[in-house]
Amino acid sequence: MTYFSYFKAEFLVLLRRKQDVINALLFFITVIVLFPLGVSPSPIFLAPAAGGIIWCALVLAILMAIESMFKEDYNDGSLEQLVVSGLSLPLLVLLKILVLWSVIVIPLLLMLPLLSAMLYLPEGSFWVLVATLLVGSPSLFLIGAIGSALTVSLKQGAMLMLLVILPFYLPVVVFATGAIKAAQEGLPYSGLLAMLLAISLLSLVLSPVMTAISVKASVN
Amino acid sequence: MSWAWFHKLGSPRWFFLWTKSWALPLFCLGMVCLLLGLVWGLAFAPTDYQQGNSYRIIYIHVPAALLAQSCYLSLGIAGFVFLVWRMKMAPIFINAVAPIGAVMALMALVSGAIWGKPTWGTWWVWDARLTSVLVLFLLYMGIIAIQNTLEDIVLADKAAALISVLGLINLPIIKYSVEWWNTLHQAATFTLTEKPAMPVEMWMPLLISVIGLYLVVAGLALWRMQSYILEREHRASWVKQEVVGDGL
């Protein structure tokens, strides 16, 4: 096994098991539909809240997708093979996260124009929303991978993982929705984007190592 | 100076035997200090010219908030020690202290809400300091949940240590939230470097109750650690000796 062959295999596995990815995306749409129906469908409420609604749905959908990212590999034993493969485990984990990120975030970006129009997001802040998604979502995947690796041995690990990981998502959500709000009010938002990027970079450094530790602890 | 005594503390047996007689005196001394501080603060300290009597909740709020942060800091350090040196005592410590810290965070939140009603006119605001203490409470609950849910004890220890270390990032946010953001919450009451702005009759009982609560928590933590040691090492012969003694 080489890094490249692993990357290719992961990619193919995810593409052939599309249902997992599709489920996460459907969940994302359902949560978004919930807000206009549950709170108020009027543009007066939706326009300022749109960024926050999209980000809340995003966090929940990503958690759903990440929760099972190691499950199949754990059950069929290929997770153990990664540990004994002789390749660097943090790097392999990083590749796996990268594949999952691209497979989920690209369709999300494609759906975003439609969904933000449905929520009456002001046009000027649409590109800010895209920017927050691009610089903020890597940290969600990276942090979530730690929790996923820790709870992989549990049959019903989803709830526990949500409980443990969600507090770490709060700063990302705060800065992302803060940037969208600032853009809507005509304030400078580049500082908030820089904070999101900083969180993503910090988790890029820490998460692969931490996830590798958790994977090793889970498979032994 | 010899560090042997320090290294010995890493062994559950030594720790147990060495701290066996410490928990009760620490707890009692702490209780006396805490009661002294509370009675002095609640009944005898002068009233505040702005807030009247409602400021007295400071004598519960500040010690609990300080302890909530100190407990988390110690959890983070213990988690780091466990991940790097794999000391056996570190997960026992995390196990023992996490629920205490959670209670302290909850006490800080509840007493803060009660204090907020007369002074700010509201039980809760989504202010940076309040929110970050709420997140601290959630982190504590996460650590407790992951310790209790994972059945493999090696994995559970490692998971709790990892989450403790990661959660350390929240502490500077709590500490500096009142300085970075313009919030309703006032700045720190105590700093190590400056003289407090309150008169001595007001801060003295506060200091005493803070020290008292630290001692009480230390005593409780030692007790909880000792029972975890007995539980985890139940196969060791010294534990049998300890529990059964000279006969049933």
Short mmCIF file of C-alpha atoms in Angstrom, two decimals:
data_model
loop_
_atom_site.label_atom_id
_atom_site.label_comp_id
_atom_site.label_asym_id
_atom_site.label_seq_id
_atom_site.Cartn_x
_atom_site.Cartn_y
_atom_site.Cartn_z
CA MET A 1 0.00 0.00 0.00
CA THR A 2 1.21 3.48 -0.81
CA TYR A 3 -0.27 6.81 0.18
CA PHE A 4 -1.58 7.30 -3.32
CA SER A 5 -3.20 3.88 -3.60
CA TYR A 6 -4.86 4.42 -0.21
CA PHE A 7 -6.16 7.81 -1.32
CA LYS A 8 -7.56 6.30 -4.52
CA ALA A 9 -9.14 3.37 -2.71
CA GLU A 10 -10.78 5.63 -0.12
CA PHE A 11 -12.15 7.83 -2.84
CA LEU A 12 -13.61 4.89 -4.75
CA VAL A 13 -15.11 3.36 -1.61
CA LEU A 14 -16.87 6.60 -0.76
CA LEU A 15 -18.15 7.04 -4.30
CA ARG A 16 -19.48 3.49 -4.48
CA ARG A 17 -21.08 3.76 -1.06
CA LYS A 18 -22.82 6.98 -2.04
CA GLN A 19 -25.74 6.48 0.28
CA ASP A 20 -23.79 7.67 3.36
CA VAL A 21 -22.87 10.93 1.68
CA ILE A 22 -26.36 11.39 0.23
CA ASN A 23 -27.89 10.81 3.66
CA ALA A 24 -25.77 13.57 5.17
CA LEU A 25 -26.76 15.97 2.39
CA LEU A 26 -30.45 15.10 2.72
CA PHE A 27 -30.20 15.65 6.46
CA PHE A 28 -28.67 19.06 5.78
CA ILE A 29 -31.61 20.03 3.54
CA THR A 30 -34.19 18.70 6.01
CA VAL A 31 -32.76 20.72 8.91
CA ILE A 32 -32.80 23.85 6.75
CA VAL A 33 -36.44 23.26 5.78
CA LEU A 34 -37.27 22.91 9.48
CA PHE A 35 -36.50 26.55 10.31
CA PRO A 36 -38.88 28.42 7.96
CA LEU A 37 -41.66 25.98 8.84
CA GLY A 38 -40.88 25.89 12.56
CA VAL A 39 -40.16 29.54 13.31
CA SER A 40 -41.42 31.84 10.58
CA PRO A 41 -41.36 31.81 6.76
CA SER A 42 -41.25 35.61 6.48
CA PRO A 43 -38.18 37.24 4.87
CA ILE A 44 -37.96 39.63 7.83
CA PHE A 45 -36.94 36.75 10.08
CA LEU A 46 -35.15 34.60 7.51
CA ALA A 47 -32.87 37.16 5.85
CA PRO A 48 -30.82 38.02 8.97
CA ALA A 49 -30.97 34.44 10.28
CA ALA A 50 -30.06 32.65 7.04
CA GLY A 51 -26.32 32.44 7.71
CA GLY A 52 -26.89 31.04 11.19
CA ILE A 53 -29.46 28.50 9.99
CA ILE A 54 -27.18 27.23 7.24
CA TRP A 55 -24.26 26.91 9.64
CA CYS A 56 -26.29 25.06 12.29
CA ALA A 57 -27.54 22.62 9.65
CA LEU A 58 -24.01 22.27 8.35
CA VAL A 59 -22.57 21.40 11.76
CA LEU A 60 -25.23 18.76 12.38
CA ALA A 61 -24.89 17.24 8.91
CA ILE A 62 -21.11 17.08 9.16
CA LEU A 63 -21.32 15.44 12.59
CA MET A 64 -23.68 12.82 11.11
CA ALA A 65 -21.28 12.14 8.23
CA ILE A 66 -18.18 12.02 10.41
CA GLU A 67 -19.67 9.82 13.10
CA SER A 68 -19.49 6.76 10.85
CA MET A 69 -16.27 7.59 9.01
CA PHE A 70 -14.22 4.87 10.74
CA LYS A 71 -17.07 2.48 11.52
CA GLU A 72 -16.97 0.33 8.37
CA ASP A 73 -13.17 0.16 8.45
CA TYR A 74 -13.27 -0.83 12.11
CA ASN A 75 -15.82 -3.60 11.53
CA ASP A 76 -14.07 -5.21 8.55
CA GLY A 77 -10.60 -4.89 10.05
CA SER A 78 -9.06 -2.51 7.55
CA LEU A 79 -8.48 0.03 10.32
CA GLU A 80 -6.07 -2.43 11.92
CA GLN A 81 -4.36 -2.84 8.57
CA LEU A 82 -3.72 0.90 8.52
CA VAL A 83 -2.08 0.74 11.93
CA VAL A 84 0.26 -2.11 10.93
CA SER A 85 0.85 -0.91 7.36
CA GLY A 86 4.15 0.77 8.22
CA LEU A 87 2.98 4.04 6.70
CA SER A 88 2.51 7.09 8.87
CA LEU A 89 -0.89 6.76 10.53
CA PRO A 90 -1.49 10.51 10.97
CA LEU A 91 -0.92 11.03 7.26
CA LEU A 92 -3.30 8.23 6.32
CA VAL A 93 -5.93 9.68 8.64
CA LEU A 94 -5.41 13.09 7.07
CA LEU A 95 -5.93 11.60 3.59
CA LYS A 96 -9.15 9.96 4.76
CA ILE A 97 -10.41 13.27 6.17
CA LEU A 98 -9.44 15.05 2.96
CA VAL A 99 -11.44 12.58 0.85
CA LEU A 100 -14.51 12.87 3.07
CA TRP A 101 -14.24 16.66 3.13
CA SER A 102 -14.10 16.98 -0.64
CA VAL A 103 -16.93 14.50 -1.19
CA ILE A 104 -19.25 16.37 1.19
CA VAL A 105 -18.24 19.99 0.74
CA ILE A 106 -18.35 20.10 -3.09
CA PRO A 107 -22.02 19.03 -3.34
CA LEU A 108 -22.82 21.38 -0.45
CA LEU A 109 -21.29 24.28 -2.37
CA LEU A 110 -23.35 23.33 -5.41
CA MET A 111 -26.57 23.32 -3.36
CA LEU A 112 -25.77 26.55 -1.55
CA PRO A 113 -27.05 29.08 -4.14
CA LEU A 114 -30.47 27.42 -4.15
CA LEU A 115 -30.72 27.04 -0.39
CA SER A 116 -29.55 30.56 0.39
CA ALA A 117 -32.13 31.91 -2.08
CA MET A 118 -34.80 29.89 -0.29
CA LEU A 119 -33.75 31.51 2.99
CA TYR A 120 -33.62 35.03 1.44
CA LEU A 121 -29.93 35.43 2.23
CA PRO A 122 -28.94 38.92 0.96
CA GLU A 123 -26.97 38.56 -2.24
CA GLY A 124 -24.02 40.60 -1.03
CA SER A 125 -23.24 38.14 1.76
CA PHE A 126 -23.48 34.98 -0.34
CA TRP A 127 -19.79 34.94 -1.19
CA VAL A 128 -18.92 35.54 2.45
CA LEU A 129 -20.98 32.45 3.30
CA VAL A 130 -19.03 30.47 0.70
CA ALA A 131 -15.76 31.78 2.13
CA THR A 132 -16.71 30.84 5.72
CA LEU A 133 -17.68 27.39 4.48
CA LEU A 134 -14.35 26.92 2.69
CA VAL A 135 -12.10 28.09 5.54
CA GLY A 136 -14.27 26.90 8.44
CA SER A 137 -15.41 23.43 7.43
CA PRO A 138 -11.94 21.78 7.42
CA SER A 139 -11.71 22.35 11.17
CA LEU A 140 -15.13 20.72 11.67
CA PHE A 141 -13.96 17.58 9.85
CA LEU A 142 -10.57 17.53 11.57
CA ILE A 143 -11.95 17.95 15.09
CA GLY A 144 -14.80 15.54 14.43
CA ALA A 145 -12.40 12.83 13.29
CA ILE A 146 -10.92 12.67 16.82
CA GLY A 147 -14.33 12.02 18.34
CA SER A 148 -15.22 9.55 15.64
CA ALA A 149 -12.05 7.55 16.24
CA LEU A 150 -12.64 7.56 20.01
CA THR A 151 -16.20 6.24 19.79
CA VAL A 152 -15.71 3.83 16.89
CA SER A 153 -15.79 0.76 19.13
CA LEU A 154 -19.25 1.61 20.49
CA LYS A 155 -22.41 0.30 18.84
CA GLN A 156 -24.37 3.46 19.63
CA GLY A 157 -21.60 6.03 19.65
CA ALA A 158 -23.37 8.88 17.85
CA MET A 159 -24.86 10.54 20.92
CA LEU A 160 -21.63 10.34 22.90
CA MET A 161 -19.63 11.75 20.03
CA LEU A 162 -22.07 14.65 19.65
CA LEU A 163 -21.82 15.42 23.35
CA VAL A 164 -18.03 15.37 23.34
CA ILE A 165 -17.34 17.15 20.04
CA LEU A 166 -20.06 19.81 19.85
CA PRO A 167 -18.44 22.16 22.44
CA PHE A 168 -15.37 22.34 20.21
CA TYR A 169 -17.54 23.35 17.24
CA LEU A 170 -19.01 26.38 19.01
CA PRO A 171 -16.15 28.84 18.29
CA VAL A 172 -16.22 27.90 14.60
CA VAL A 173 -19.96 28.54 14.41
CA VAL A 174 -19.61 31.82 16.35
CA PHE A 175 -16.90 33.20 14.06
CA ALA A 176 -18.55 31.97 10.84
CA THR A 177 -21.97 33.44 11.57
CA GLY A 178 -20.27 36.54 12.96
CA ALA A 179 -18.54 37.07 9.61
CA ILE A 180 -21.82 36.67 7.68
CA LYS A 181 -23.58 39.08 10.03
CA ALA A 182 -20.77 41.60 9.73
CA ALA A 183 -20.98 41.40 5.94
CA GLN A 184 -24.74 42.01 6.05
CA GLU A 185 -24.22 45.09 8.18
CA GLY A 186 -21.44 46.37 5.96
CA LEU A 187 -18.73 45.91 8.59
CA PRO A 188 -15.27 44.47 7.86
CA TYR A 189 -15.26 40.69 8.18
CA SER A 190 -11.77 39.65 7.10
CA GLY A 191 -10.61 39.38 10.72
CA LEU A 192 -13.30 36.81 11.46
CA LEU A 193 -12.35 34.82 8.37
CA ALA A 194 -8.74 34.93 9.55
CA MET A 195 -9.84 33.50 12.93
CA LEU A 196 -11.65 30.65 11.13
CA LEU A 197 -8.56 29.96 9.08
CA ALA A 198 -6.45 29.98 12.24
CA ILE A 199 -8.74 27.42 13.89
CA SER A 200 -8.58 25.25 10.77
CA LEU A 201 -4.78 25.43 10.64
CA LEU A 202 -4.44 24.67 14.35
CA SER A 203 -6.68 21.63 13.99
CA LEU A 204 -4.75 20.60 10.88
CA VAL A 205 -1.64 20.41 13.07
CA LEU A 206 -3.21 18.75 16.10
CA SER A 207 -6.00 16.56 14.78
CA PRO A 208 -4.15 13.97 12.64
CA VAL A 209 -1.84 13.15 15.55
CA MET A 210 -4.68 13.00 18.08
CA THR A 211 -6.85 10.95 15.72
CA ALA A 212 -3.99 8.52 15.19
CA ILE A 213 -3.64 8.10 18.97
CA SER A 214 -7.38 7.44 19.25
CA VAL A 215 -7.39 4.97 16.34
CA LYS A 216 -4.54 3.04 17.93
CA ALA A 217 -6.32 2.99 21.29
CA SER A 218 -9.54 1.82 19.64
CA VAL A 219 -8.19 -1.08 17.61
CA ASN A 220 -5.87 -2.80 20.07
CA MET B 1 16.99 17.74 46.58
CA SER B 2 15.75 14.23 45.98
CA TRP B 3 12.72 13.77 43.77
CA ALA B 4 12.14 10.16 44.76
CA TRP B 5 9.11 11.03 46.88
CA PHE B 6 7.57 12.72 43.87
CA HIS B 7 8.11 9.79 41.53
CA LYS B 8 6.71 7.43 44.13
CA LEU B 9 3.41 9.33 43.94
CA GLY B 10 2.99 7.86 40.47
CA SER B 11 2.44 4.46 41.99
CA PRO B 12 -1.14 3.86 43.17
CA ARG B 13 0.02 1.98 46.25
CA TRP B 14 2.36 4.69 47.46
CA PHE B 15 -0.16 7.35 46.68
CA PHE B 16 -2.84 5.54 48.62
CA LEU B 17 -0.74 4.88 51.69
CA TRP B 18 0.80 8.33 51.66
CA THR B 19 -2.46 10.27 51.31
CA LYS B 20 -4.64 7.99 53.41
CA SER B 21 -4.45 10.18 56.46
CA TRP B 22 -4.53 13.47 54.52
CA ALA B 23 -8.01 13.58 53.08
CA LEU B 24 -9.97 14.03 56.30
CA PRO B 25 -7.81 16.80 57.85
CA LEU B 26 -7.74 18.70 54.54
CA PHE B 27 -11.50 18.41 54.20
CA CYS B 28 -12.17 19.47 57.80
CA LEU B 29 -9.74 22.39 57.67
CA GLY B 30 -11.28 23.48 54.39
CA MET B 31 -14.79 23.22 55.81
CA VAL B 32 -13.83 25.38 58.81
CA CYS B 33 -12.25 28.01 56.52
CA LEU B 34 -15.20 27.92 54.14
CA LEU B 35 -17.76 28.30 56.92
CA LEU B 36 -15.73 31.09 58.53
CA GLY B 37 -15.43 32.90 55.22
CA LEU B 38 -19.10 32.43 54.35
CA VAL B 39 -20.46 33.49 57.74
CA TRP B 40 -18.13 36.49 57.85
CA GLY B 41 -18.95 37.42 54.28
CA LEU B 42 -22.68 36.84 54.40
CA ALA B 43 -23.40 38.31 57.82
CA PHE B 44 -20.66 40.69 58.94
CA ALA B 45 -18.92 42.21 55.91
CA PRO B 46 -20.03 45.79 55.08
CA THR B 47 -22.72 46.27 52.43
CA ASP B 48 -21.78 47.53 48.99
CA TYR B 49 -22.78 51.15 48.32
CA GLN B 50 -24.01 50.31 44.81
CA GLN B 51 -25.34 46.77 44.91
CA GLY B 52 -26.48 46.67 48.52
CA ASN B 53 -26.67 43.22 50.01
CA SER B 54 -26.93 41.33 46.73
CA TYR B 55 -23.19 41.59 46.19
CA ARG B 56 -22.72 39.03 48.99
CA ILE B 57 -23.26 36.19 46.55
CA ILE B 58 -19.66 36.92 45.53
CA TYR B 59 -18.58 34.78 48.50
CA ILE B 60 -20.05 31.72 46.76
CA HIS B 61 -19.76 32.74 43.13
CA VAL B 62 -16.07 33.65 42.99
CA PRO B 63 -14.72 30.55 44.82
CA ALA B 64 -16.88 28.23 42.69
CA ALA B 65 -15.83 29.93 39.45
CA LEU B 66 -12.15 29.84 40.42
CA LEU B 67 -12.39 26.17 41.35
CA ALA B 68 -14.18 25.29 38.11
CA GLN B 69 -11.27 26.72 36.13
CA SER B 70 -8.53 25.33 38.38
CA CYS B 71 -10.06 21.85 38.25
CA TYR B 72 -10.13 21.98 34.47
CA LEU B 73 -6.53 23.18 34.33
CA SER B 74 -5.47 20.27 36.52
CA LEU B 75 -7.47 17.87 34.32
CA GLY B 76 -5.67 19.19 31.26
CA ILE B 77 -2.26 18.79 32.90
CA ALA B 78 -3.15 15.28 34.08
CA GLY B 79 -4.34 14.41 30.57
CA PHE B 80 -1.07 15.64 29.10
CA VAL B 81 0.92 13.68 31.69
CA PHE B 82 -1.04 10.56 30.83
CA LEU B 83 -0.61 10.92 27.08
CA VAL B 84 3.12 11.59 27.34
CA TRP B 85 4.34 9.55 30.31
CA ARG B 86 1.41 7.14 30.77
CA MET B 87 1.40 7.56 34.52
CA LYS B 88 -1.18 5.31 36.12
CA MET B 89 -2.37 7.96 38.52
CA ALA B 90 -3.34 10.48 35.85
CA PRO B 91 -6.59 8.82 34.64
CA ILE B 92 -7.54 8.11 38.25
CA PHE B 93 -7.12 11.82 38.92
CA ILE B 94 -9.20 12.78 35.86
CA ASN B 95 -11.91 10.34 36.90
CA ALA B 96 -11.97 11.73 40.42
CA VAL B 97 -11.86 15.45 39.68
CA ALA B 98 -14.13 15.77 36.61
CA PRO B 99 -17.45 15.47 38.51
CA ILE B 100 -16.21 17.89 41.19
CA GLY B 101 -15.29 20.40 38.50
CA ALA B 102 -18.66 19.95 36.83
CA VAL B 103 -20.44 20.73 40.10
CA MET B 104 -18.27 23.83 40.60
CA ALA B 105 -19.03 25.08 37.08
CA LEU B 106 -22.73 24.52 37.66
CA MET B 107 -22.53 26.35 41.01
CA ALA B 108 -20.78 29.28 39.32
CA LEU B 109 -23.45 29.42 36.61
CA VAL B 110 -26.41 29.17 39.00
CA SER B 111 -25.05 31.64 41.55
CA GLY B 112 -24.14 33.97 38.70
CA ALA B 113 -27.68 33.78 37.35
CA ILE B 114 -29.11 34.55 40.79
CA TRP B 115 -26.71 37.48 41.09
CA GLY B 116 -27.49 38.67 37.60
CA LYS B 117 -31.22 39.06 38.26
CA PRO B 118 -30.97 41.98 40.75
CA THR B 119 -27.90 43.65 39.25
CA TRP B 120 -28.31 43.24 35.47
CA GLY B 121 -32.07 42.66 35.52
CA THR B 122 -31.85 39.30 33.77
CA TRP B 123 -31.06 35.72 34.70
CA TRP B 124 -28.95 35.04 31.64
CA VAL B 125 -27.26 36.95 28.85
CA TRP B 126 -25.33 35.38 25.97
CA ASP B 127 -22.22 37.13 27.10
CA ALA B 128 -18.73 35.83 26.35
CA ARG B 129 -17.81 34.88 29.90
CA LEU B 130 -21.14 33.22 30.71
CA THR B 131 -21.16 31.26 27.48
CA SER B 132 -17.60 30.08 27.89
CA VAL B 133 -18.31 28.86 31.43
CA LEU B 134 -21.34 27.01 30.04
CA VAL B 135 -19.04 25.42 27.48
CA LEU B 136 -16.68 24.50 30.31
CA PHE B 137 -19.58 22.74 32.05
CA LEU B 138 -20.42 20.89 28.81
CA LEU B 139 -16.78 19.83 28.44
CA TYR B 140 -16.82 18.41 31.97
CA MET B 141 -20.00 16.50 31.15
CA GLY B 142 -18.40 15.20 27.96
CA ILE B 143 -15.40 13.88 29.88
CA ILE B 144 -17.64 12.20 32.45
CA ALA B 145 -19.82 10.72 29.70
CA ILE B 146 -16.93 9.32 27.69
CA GLN B 147 -15.31 7.83 30.80
CA ASN B 148 -18.52 6.09 31.79
CA THR B 149 -19.68 4.95 28.35
CA LEU B 150 -16.55 3.36 26.90
CA GLU B 151 -16.25 -0.13 28.32
CA ASP B 152 -12.62 -0.76 27.49
CA ILE B 153 -10.90 0.97 30.41
CA VAL B 154 -7.65 1.63 28.51
CA LEU B 155 -9.58 3.35 25.73
CA ALA B 156 -11.77 5.25 28.20
CA ASP B 157 -8.70 6.60 30.01
CA LYS B 158 -7.09 7.70 26.80
CA ALA B 159 -10.30 9.29 25.50
CA ALA B 160 -10.85 11.28 28.69
CA ALA B 161 -7.21 12.43 28.66
CA LEU B 162 -7.46 13.56 25.02
CA ILE B 163 -10.65 15.53 25.59
CA SER B 164 -9.18 17.11 28.73
CA VAL B 165 -6.13 18.31 26.83
CA LEU B 166 -8.15 19.61 23.89
CA GLY B 167 -10.55 21.45 26.19
CA LEU B 168 -7.69 23.47 27.71
CA ILE B 169 -8.16 25.85 24.79
CA ASN B 170 -11.35 27.08 26.46
CA LEU B 171 -9.57 28.31 29.61
CA PRO B 172 -7.80 31.36 28.15
CA ILE B 173 -11.09 32.24 26.45
CA ILE B 174 -12.85 32.28 29.83
CA LYS B 175 -10.02 34.13 31.52
CA TYR B 176 -9.67 36.91 28.96
CA SER B 177 -13.24 37.09 27.68
CA VAL B 178 -13.99 40.06 29.93
CA GLU B 179 -10.92 41.89 28.64
CA TRP B 180 -11.15 41.02 24.93
CA TRP B 181 -14.85 41.70 24.54
CA ASN B 182 -16.93 44.45 26.03
CA THR B 183 -19.23 42.39 28.19
CA LEU B 184 -21.65 42.83 31.03
CA HIS B 185 -19.52 40.72 33.32
CA GLN B 186 -17.11 42.67 35.49
CA ALA B 187 -13.34 42.14 35.40
CA ALA B 188 -11.52 39.83 37.80
CA THR B 189 -12.01 40.45 41.50
CA PHE B 190 -8.62 39.09 42.52
CA THR B 191 -5.27 39.36 40.82
CA LEU B 192 -1.99 38.13 42.23
CA THR B 193 -0.09 41.29 41.39
CA GLU B 194 -2.35 44.11 42.48
CA LYS B 195 -4.10 45.13 45.64
CA PRO B 196 -7.85 44.50 45.35
CA ALA B 197 -10.07 47.52 44.85
CA MET B 198 -12.36 46.42 47.69
CA PRO B 199 -11.76 47.29 51.34
CA VAL B 200 -10.03 44.68 53.45
CA GLU B 201 -13.19 43.72 55.40
CA MET B 202 -14.74 42.75 52.10
CA TRP B 203 -11.95 40.82 50.41
CA MET B 204 -10.60 39.06 53.48
CA PRO B 205 -13.64 36.76 53.93
CA LEU B 206 -13.59 36.14 50.18
CA LEU B 207 -9.96 35.09 50.31
CA ILE B 208 -10.69 32.80 53.26
CA SER B 209 -13.61 31.12 51.54
CA VAL B 210 -11.59 30.67 48.33
CA ILE B 211 -8.81 28.95 50.30
CA GLY B 212 -11.42 26.95 52.20
CA LEU B 213 -13.10 25.69 49.03
CA TYR B 214 -9.72 24.76 47.53
CA LEU B 215 -8.96 22.66 50.61
CA VAL B 216 -12.42 21.04 50.62
CA VAL B 217 -12.03 20.11 46.95
CA ALA B 218 -8.53 18.76 47.59
CA GLY B 219 -9.88 16.57 50.37
CA LEU B 220 -12.79 15.33 48.25
CA ALA B 221 -10.48 14.65 45.31
CA LEU B 222 -8.12 12.61 47.50
CA TRP B 223 -11.04 10.56 48.83
CA ARG B 224 -12.37 9.88 45.37
CA MET B 225 -8.90 8.98 44.09
CA GLN B 226 -8.38 6.58 46.98
CA SER B 227 -11.60 4.73 46.25
CA TYR B 228 -10.74 4.57 42.54
CA ILE B 229 -7.33 3.14 43.45
CA LEU B 230 -8.96 0.45 45.57
CA GLU B 231 -11.38 -0.34 42.77
CA ARG B 232 -8.79 -0.50 40.01
CA GLU B 233 -6.12 -2.36 41.96
CA HIS B 234 -8.54 -4.80 43.57
CA ARG B 235 -6.41 -7.73 42.48
CA ALA B 236 -3.27 -6.50 44.28
CA SER B 237 -2.45 -8.17 47.57
CA TRP B 238 -1.84 -4.88 49.39
CA VAL B 239 -5.42 -3.85 48.62
CA LYS B 240 -6.74 -7.08 50.15
CA GLN B 241 -4.58 -6.40 53.18
CA GLU B 242 -5.88 -2.85 53.33
CA VAL B 243 -9.57 -3.68 52.98
CA VAL B 244 -9.80 -6.89 54.92
CA GLY B 245 -7.14 -5.95 57.46
CA ASP B 246 -6.42 -8.68 59.96
CA GLY B 247 -9.63 -10.54 59.19
CA LEU B 248 -13.21 -9.83 58.32
#
